[in-house]
Short mmCIF file of C-alpha atoms (C1' of nucleotides) in Angstrom, two decimals:
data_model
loop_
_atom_site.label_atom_id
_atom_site.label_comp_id
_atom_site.label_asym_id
_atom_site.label_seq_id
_atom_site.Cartn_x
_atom_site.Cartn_y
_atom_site.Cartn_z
CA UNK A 1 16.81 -13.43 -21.67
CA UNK A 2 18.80 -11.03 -19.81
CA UNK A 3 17.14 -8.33 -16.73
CA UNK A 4 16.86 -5.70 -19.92
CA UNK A 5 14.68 -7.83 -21.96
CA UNK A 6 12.56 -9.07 -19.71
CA UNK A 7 11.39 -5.53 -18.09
CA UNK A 8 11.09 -4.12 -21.54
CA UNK A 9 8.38 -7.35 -22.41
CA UNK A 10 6.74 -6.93 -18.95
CA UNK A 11 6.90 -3.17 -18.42
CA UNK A 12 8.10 -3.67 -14.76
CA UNK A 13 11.50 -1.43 -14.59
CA UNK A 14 14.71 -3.27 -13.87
CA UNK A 15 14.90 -2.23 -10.41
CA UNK A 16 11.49 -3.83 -9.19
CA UNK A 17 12.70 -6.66 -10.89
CA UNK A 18 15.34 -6.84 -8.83
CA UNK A 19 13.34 -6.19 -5.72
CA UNK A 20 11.25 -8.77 -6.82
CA UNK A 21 13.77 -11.34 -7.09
CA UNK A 22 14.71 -10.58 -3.66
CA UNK A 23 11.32 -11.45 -2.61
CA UNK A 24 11.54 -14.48 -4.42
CA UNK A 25 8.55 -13.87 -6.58
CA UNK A 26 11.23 -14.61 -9.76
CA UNK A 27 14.36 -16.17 -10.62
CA UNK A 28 16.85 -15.66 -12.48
CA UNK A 29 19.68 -18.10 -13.48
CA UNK A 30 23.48 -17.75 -13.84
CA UNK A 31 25.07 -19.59 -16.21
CA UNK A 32 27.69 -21.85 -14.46
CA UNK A 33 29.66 -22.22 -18.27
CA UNK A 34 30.01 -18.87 -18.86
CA UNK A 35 33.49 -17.26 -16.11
CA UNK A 36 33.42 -13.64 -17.22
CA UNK A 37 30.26 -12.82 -15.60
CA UNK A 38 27.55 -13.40 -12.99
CA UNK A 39 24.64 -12.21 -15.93
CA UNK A 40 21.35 -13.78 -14.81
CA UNK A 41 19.04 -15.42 -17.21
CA UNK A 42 15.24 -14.73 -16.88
CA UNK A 43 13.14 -17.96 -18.52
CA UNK A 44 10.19 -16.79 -21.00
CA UNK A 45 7.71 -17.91 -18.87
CA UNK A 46 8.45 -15.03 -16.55
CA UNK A 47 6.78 -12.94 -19.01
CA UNK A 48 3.44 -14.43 -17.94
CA UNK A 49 3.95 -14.97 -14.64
CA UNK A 50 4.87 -11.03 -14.03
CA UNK A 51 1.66 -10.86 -16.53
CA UNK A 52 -0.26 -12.28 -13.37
CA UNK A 53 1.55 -10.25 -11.02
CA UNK A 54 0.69 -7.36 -12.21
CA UNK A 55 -3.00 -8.29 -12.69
CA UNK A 56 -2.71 -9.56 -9.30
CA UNK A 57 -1.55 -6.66 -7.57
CA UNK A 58 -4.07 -4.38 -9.59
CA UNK A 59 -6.59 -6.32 -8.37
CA UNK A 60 -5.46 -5.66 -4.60
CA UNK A 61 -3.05 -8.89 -3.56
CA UNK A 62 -0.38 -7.84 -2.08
CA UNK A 63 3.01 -9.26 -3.29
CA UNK A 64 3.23 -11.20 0.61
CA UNK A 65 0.35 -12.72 -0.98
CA UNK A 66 1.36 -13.45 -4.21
CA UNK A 67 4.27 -14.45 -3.02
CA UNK A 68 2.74 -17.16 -0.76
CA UNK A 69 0.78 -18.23 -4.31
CA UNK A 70 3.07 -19.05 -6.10
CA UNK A 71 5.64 -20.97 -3.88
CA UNK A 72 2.69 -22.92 -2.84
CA UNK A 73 1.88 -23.52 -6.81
CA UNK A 74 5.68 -24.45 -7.60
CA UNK A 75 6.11 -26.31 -4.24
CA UNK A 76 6.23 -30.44 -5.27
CA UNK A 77 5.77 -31.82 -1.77
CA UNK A 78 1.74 -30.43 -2.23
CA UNK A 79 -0.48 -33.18 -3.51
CA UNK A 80 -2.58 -32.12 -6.72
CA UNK A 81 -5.86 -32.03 -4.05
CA UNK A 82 -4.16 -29.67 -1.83
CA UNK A 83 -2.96 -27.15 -4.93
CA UNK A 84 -6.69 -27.07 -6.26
CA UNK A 85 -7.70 -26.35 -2.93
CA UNK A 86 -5.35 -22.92 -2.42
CA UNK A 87 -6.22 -22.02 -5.58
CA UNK A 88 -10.30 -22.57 -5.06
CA UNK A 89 -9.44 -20.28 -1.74
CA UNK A 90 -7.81 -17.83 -4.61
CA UNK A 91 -10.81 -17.76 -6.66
CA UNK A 92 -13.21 -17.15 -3.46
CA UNK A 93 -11.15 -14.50 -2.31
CA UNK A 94 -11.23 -12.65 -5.87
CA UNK A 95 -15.02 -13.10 -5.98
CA UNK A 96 -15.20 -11.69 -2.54
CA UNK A 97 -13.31 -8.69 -4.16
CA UNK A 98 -15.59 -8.21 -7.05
CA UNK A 99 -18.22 -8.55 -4.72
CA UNK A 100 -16.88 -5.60 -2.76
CA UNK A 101 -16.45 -3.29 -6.15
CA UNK A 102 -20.08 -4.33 -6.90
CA UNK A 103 -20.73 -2.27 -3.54
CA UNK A 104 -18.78 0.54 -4.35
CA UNK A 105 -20.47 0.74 -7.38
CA UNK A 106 -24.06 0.40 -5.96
CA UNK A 107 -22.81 3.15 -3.61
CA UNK A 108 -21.31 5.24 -6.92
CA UNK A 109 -25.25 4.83 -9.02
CA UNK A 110 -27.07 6.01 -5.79
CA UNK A 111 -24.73 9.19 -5.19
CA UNK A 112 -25.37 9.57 -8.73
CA UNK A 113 -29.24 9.27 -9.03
CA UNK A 114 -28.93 11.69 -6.17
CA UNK A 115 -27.14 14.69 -7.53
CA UNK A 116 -29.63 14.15 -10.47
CA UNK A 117 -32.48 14.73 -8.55
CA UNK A 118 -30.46 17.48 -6.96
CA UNK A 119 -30.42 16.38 -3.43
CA UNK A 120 -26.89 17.14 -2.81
CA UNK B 1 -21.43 11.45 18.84
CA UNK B 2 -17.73 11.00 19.96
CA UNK B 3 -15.01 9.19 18.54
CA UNK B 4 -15.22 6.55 20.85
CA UNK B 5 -18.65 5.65 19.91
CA UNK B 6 -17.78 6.15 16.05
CA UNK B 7 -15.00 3.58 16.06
CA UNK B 8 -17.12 1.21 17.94
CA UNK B 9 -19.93 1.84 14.90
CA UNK B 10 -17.45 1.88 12.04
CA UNK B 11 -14.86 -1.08 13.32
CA UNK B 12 -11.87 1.94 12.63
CA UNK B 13 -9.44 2.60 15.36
CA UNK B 14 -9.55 5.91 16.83
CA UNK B 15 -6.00 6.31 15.71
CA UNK B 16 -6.85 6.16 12.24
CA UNK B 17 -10.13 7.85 12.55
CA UNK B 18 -7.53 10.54 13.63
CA UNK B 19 -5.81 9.87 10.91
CA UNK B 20 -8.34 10.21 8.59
CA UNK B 21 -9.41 13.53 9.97
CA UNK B 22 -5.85 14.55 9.73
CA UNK B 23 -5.97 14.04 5.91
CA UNK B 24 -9.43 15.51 5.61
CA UNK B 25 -11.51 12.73 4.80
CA UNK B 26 -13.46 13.33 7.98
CA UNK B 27 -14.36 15.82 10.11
CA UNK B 28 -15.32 16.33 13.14
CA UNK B 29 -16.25 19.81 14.93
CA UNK B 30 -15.71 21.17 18.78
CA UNK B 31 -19.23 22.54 20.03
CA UNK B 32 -17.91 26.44 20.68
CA UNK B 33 -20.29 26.31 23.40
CA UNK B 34 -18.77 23.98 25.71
CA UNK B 35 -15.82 26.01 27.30
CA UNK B 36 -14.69 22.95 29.82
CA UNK B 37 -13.29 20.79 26.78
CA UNK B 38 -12.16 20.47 22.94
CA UNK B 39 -14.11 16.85 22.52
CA UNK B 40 -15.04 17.26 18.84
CA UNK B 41 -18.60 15.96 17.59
CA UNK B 42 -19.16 13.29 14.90
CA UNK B 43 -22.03 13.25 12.46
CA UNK B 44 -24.22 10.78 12.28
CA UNK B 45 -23.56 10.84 8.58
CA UNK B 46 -19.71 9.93 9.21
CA UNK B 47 -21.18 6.21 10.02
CA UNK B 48 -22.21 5.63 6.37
CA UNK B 49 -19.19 7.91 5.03
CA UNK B 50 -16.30 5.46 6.78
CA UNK B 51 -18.58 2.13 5.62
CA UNK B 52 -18.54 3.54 2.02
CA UNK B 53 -14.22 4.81 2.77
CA UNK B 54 -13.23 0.82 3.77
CA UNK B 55 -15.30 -0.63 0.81
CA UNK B 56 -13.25 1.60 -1.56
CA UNK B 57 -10.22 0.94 0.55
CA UNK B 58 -10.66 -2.67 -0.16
CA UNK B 59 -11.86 -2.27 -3.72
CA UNK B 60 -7.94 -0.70 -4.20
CA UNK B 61 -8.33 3.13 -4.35
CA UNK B 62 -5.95 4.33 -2.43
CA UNK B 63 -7.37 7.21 0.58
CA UNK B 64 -5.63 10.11 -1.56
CA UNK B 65 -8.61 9.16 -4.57
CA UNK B 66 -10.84 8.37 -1.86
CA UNK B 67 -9.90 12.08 -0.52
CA UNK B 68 -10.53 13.68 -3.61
CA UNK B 69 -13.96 12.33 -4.87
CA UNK B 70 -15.16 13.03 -1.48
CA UNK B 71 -13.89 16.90 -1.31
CA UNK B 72 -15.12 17.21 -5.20
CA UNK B 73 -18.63 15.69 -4.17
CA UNK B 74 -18.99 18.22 -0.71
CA UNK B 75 -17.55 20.87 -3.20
CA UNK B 76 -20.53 23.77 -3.88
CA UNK B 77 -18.67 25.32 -6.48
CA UNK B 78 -18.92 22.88 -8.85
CA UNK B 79 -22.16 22.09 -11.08
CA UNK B 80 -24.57 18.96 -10.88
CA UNK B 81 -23.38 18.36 -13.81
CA UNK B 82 -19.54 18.70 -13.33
CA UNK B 83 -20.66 16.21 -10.32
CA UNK B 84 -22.22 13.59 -12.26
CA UNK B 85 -19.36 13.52 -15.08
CA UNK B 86 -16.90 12.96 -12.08
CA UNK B 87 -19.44 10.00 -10.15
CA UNK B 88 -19.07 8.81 -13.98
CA UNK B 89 -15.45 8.63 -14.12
CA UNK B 90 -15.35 6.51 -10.68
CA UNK B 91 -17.69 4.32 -12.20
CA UNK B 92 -15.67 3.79 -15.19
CA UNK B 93 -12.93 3.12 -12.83
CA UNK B 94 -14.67 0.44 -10.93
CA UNK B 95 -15.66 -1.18 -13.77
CA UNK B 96 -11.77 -1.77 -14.97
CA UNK B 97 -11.10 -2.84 -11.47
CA UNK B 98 -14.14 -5.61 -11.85
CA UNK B 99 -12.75 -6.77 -15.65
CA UNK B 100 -8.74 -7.19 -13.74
CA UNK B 101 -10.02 -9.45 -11.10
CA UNK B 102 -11.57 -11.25 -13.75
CA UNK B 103 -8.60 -11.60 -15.59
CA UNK B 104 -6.88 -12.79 -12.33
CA UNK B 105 -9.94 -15.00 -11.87
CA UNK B 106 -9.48 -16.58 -15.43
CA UNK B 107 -5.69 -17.03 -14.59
CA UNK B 108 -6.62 -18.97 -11.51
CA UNK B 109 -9.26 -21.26 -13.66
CA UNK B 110 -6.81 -22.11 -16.14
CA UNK B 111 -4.11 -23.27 -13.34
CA UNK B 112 -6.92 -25.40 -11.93
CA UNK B 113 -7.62 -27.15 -15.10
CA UNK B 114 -3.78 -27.83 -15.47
CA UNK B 115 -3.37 -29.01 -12.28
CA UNK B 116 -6.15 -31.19 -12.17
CA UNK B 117 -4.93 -32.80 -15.70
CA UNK B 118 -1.75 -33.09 -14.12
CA UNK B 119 0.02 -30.80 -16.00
CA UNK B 120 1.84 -28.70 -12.81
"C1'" DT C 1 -11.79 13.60 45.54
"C1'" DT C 2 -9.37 10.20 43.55
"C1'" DG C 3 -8.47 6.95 40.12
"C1'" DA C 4 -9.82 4.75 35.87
"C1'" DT C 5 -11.17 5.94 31.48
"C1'" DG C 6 -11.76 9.23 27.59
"C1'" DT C 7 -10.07 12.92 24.51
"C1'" DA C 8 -6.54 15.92 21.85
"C1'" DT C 9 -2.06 16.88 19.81
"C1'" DA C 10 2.39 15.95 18.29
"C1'" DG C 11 5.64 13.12 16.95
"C1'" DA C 12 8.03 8.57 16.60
"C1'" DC C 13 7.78 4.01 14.64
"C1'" DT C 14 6.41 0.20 11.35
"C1'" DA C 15 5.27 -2.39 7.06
"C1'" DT C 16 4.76 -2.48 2.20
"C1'" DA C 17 6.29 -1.49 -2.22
"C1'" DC C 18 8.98 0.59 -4.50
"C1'" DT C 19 12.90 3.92 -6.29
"C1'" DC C 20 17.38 5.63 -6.37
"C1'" DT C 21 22.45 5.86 -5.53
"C1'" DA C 22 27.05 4.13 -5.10
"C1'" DT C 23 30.34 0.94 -6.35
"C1'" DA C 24 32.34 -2.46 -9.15
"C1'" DC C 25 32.77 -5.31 -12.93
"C1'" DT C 26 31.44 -6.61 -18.04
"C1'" DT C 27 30.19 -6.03 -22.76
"C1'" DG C 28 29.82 -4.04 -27.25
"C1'" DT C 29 30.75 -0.43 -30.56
"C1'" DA C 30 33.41 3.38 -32.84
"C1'" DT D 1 41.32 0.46 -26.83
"C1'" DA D 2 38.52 3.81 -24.94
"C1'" DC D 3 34.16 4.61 -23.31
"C1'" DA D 4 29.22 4.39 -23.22
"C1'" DA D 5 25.91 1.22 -21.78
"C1'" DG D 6 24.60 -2.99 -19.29
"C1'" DT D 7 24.72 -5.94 -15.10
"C1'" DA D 8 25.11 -7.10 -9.94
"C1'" DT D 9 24.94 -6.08 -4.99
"C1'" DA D 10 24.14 -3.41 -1.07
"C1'" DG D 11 22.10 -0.01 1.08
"C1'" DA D 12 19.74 4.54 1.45
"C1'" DG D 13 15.58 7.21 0.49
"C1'" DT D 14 10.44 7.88 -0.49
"C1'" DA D 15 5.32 7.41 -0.33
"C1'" DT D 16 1.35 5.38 1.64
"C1'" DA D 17 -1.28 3.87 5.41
"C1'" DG D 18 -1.37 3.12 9.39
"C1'" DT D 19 0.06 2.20 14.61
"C1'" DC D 20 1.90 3.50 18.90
"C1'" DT D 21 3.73 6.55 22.65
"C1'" DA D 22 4.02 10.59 25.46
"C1'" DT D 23 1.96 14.39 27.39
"C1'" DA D 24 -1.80 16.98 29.03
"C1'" DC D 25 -6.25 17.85 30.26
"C1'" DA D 26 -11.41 16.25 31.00
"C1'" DT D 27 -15.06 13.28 32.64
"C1'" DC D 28 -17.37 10.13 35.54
"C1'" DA D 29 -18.29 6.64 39.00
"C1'" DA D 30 -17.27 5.05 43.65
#
DNA sequence: TTGATGTATAGACTATACTCTATACTTGTA
DNA sequence: TACAAGTATAGAGTATAGTCTATACATCAA
């Protein structure tokens, strides 16, 4: 699909596409056949990847982050052992995060039990 | 206490406590007393204030919401009630943080399975 | 009393993540 | 075929959150 398409299924506007693509966190392909113009083509998978870079960033990762992520997950000189490991370092790092909320939260309920009992 | 001795108890650099106090989130006051100097004074309170600022900074809200829950919550004009419904809200927000990181959690699961079947 | 260290203010600089503009070429529709 | 709309590239501009530098004055220990 062309750049169009592809930020009207994702939601992400054509120019952080772009600035994605710069950053190498998608690619688009030109097709060599076709002369009259340089007209990238964005695969359908892209769809969920952006998917799970938006949930990603949401959920604090910065694209540098990303970024590293996902070359790591597309990169074939990595042994199977050595993916599961990054992304086992992923999954601790997003439970560390949810930890973290769990504070703010705990933090949230006390400020609130406190204004109840009219102590602030 | 001064600034020096609240960076060293809150692991913030006196340049951003600075910073902080430039966008209001702290505040610190100059005993009128003392003619010699313009050190400003620190609550004690500040300590748990900055510990609660970093987890939120970490849990994704950015200082601007961080800024305006606290200024609502040291606000007398508004109710207990008006107080709670906003502690409420934060909550709420929290809550959608915790369900995205699972969703980038579940991601992350399902790439492990693949890649341990072989599929990547 | 002098020199290292601490404090205050203002402003410059940096990194991240966009967001927009200018320019040029292409495509599709009336 | 004219022209509005789409695409590509490069580069400028913006917002957020620091981070650092310069300048000036204060404090404290030797």
């Amino acid at each position: 699909m062309l750049i169009n398409e592809l930020s009207k299924r994702t939601g992400v506007t054509i120019h952080t596409l772009r600035y994605y693509e710069n950053l190498g966190l998608i690619k688009g392909n030109t097709d060599e056949t076709v002369k009259s113009n340089t007209y990238k083509q964005y695969d359908e998978i892209l769809v969920e990847t952006l998917s799970w870079i938006i949930a990603s960033k949401k959920a604090g990762f910065s694209l540098a982050e990303i970024n590293t992520l996902l070359q790591e997950w597309f990169d074939e000189k990595l042994t199977l052992s050595a993916k599961v490991e990054i992304v086992d370092k992923k999954i601790n790092e997003v439970d560390l995060k949810i930890k973290q909320l769990k504070e703010v939260k705990k933090f949230l309920l006390e400020a609130k039990k406190d204004v109840e009992k009219g102590l602030c």
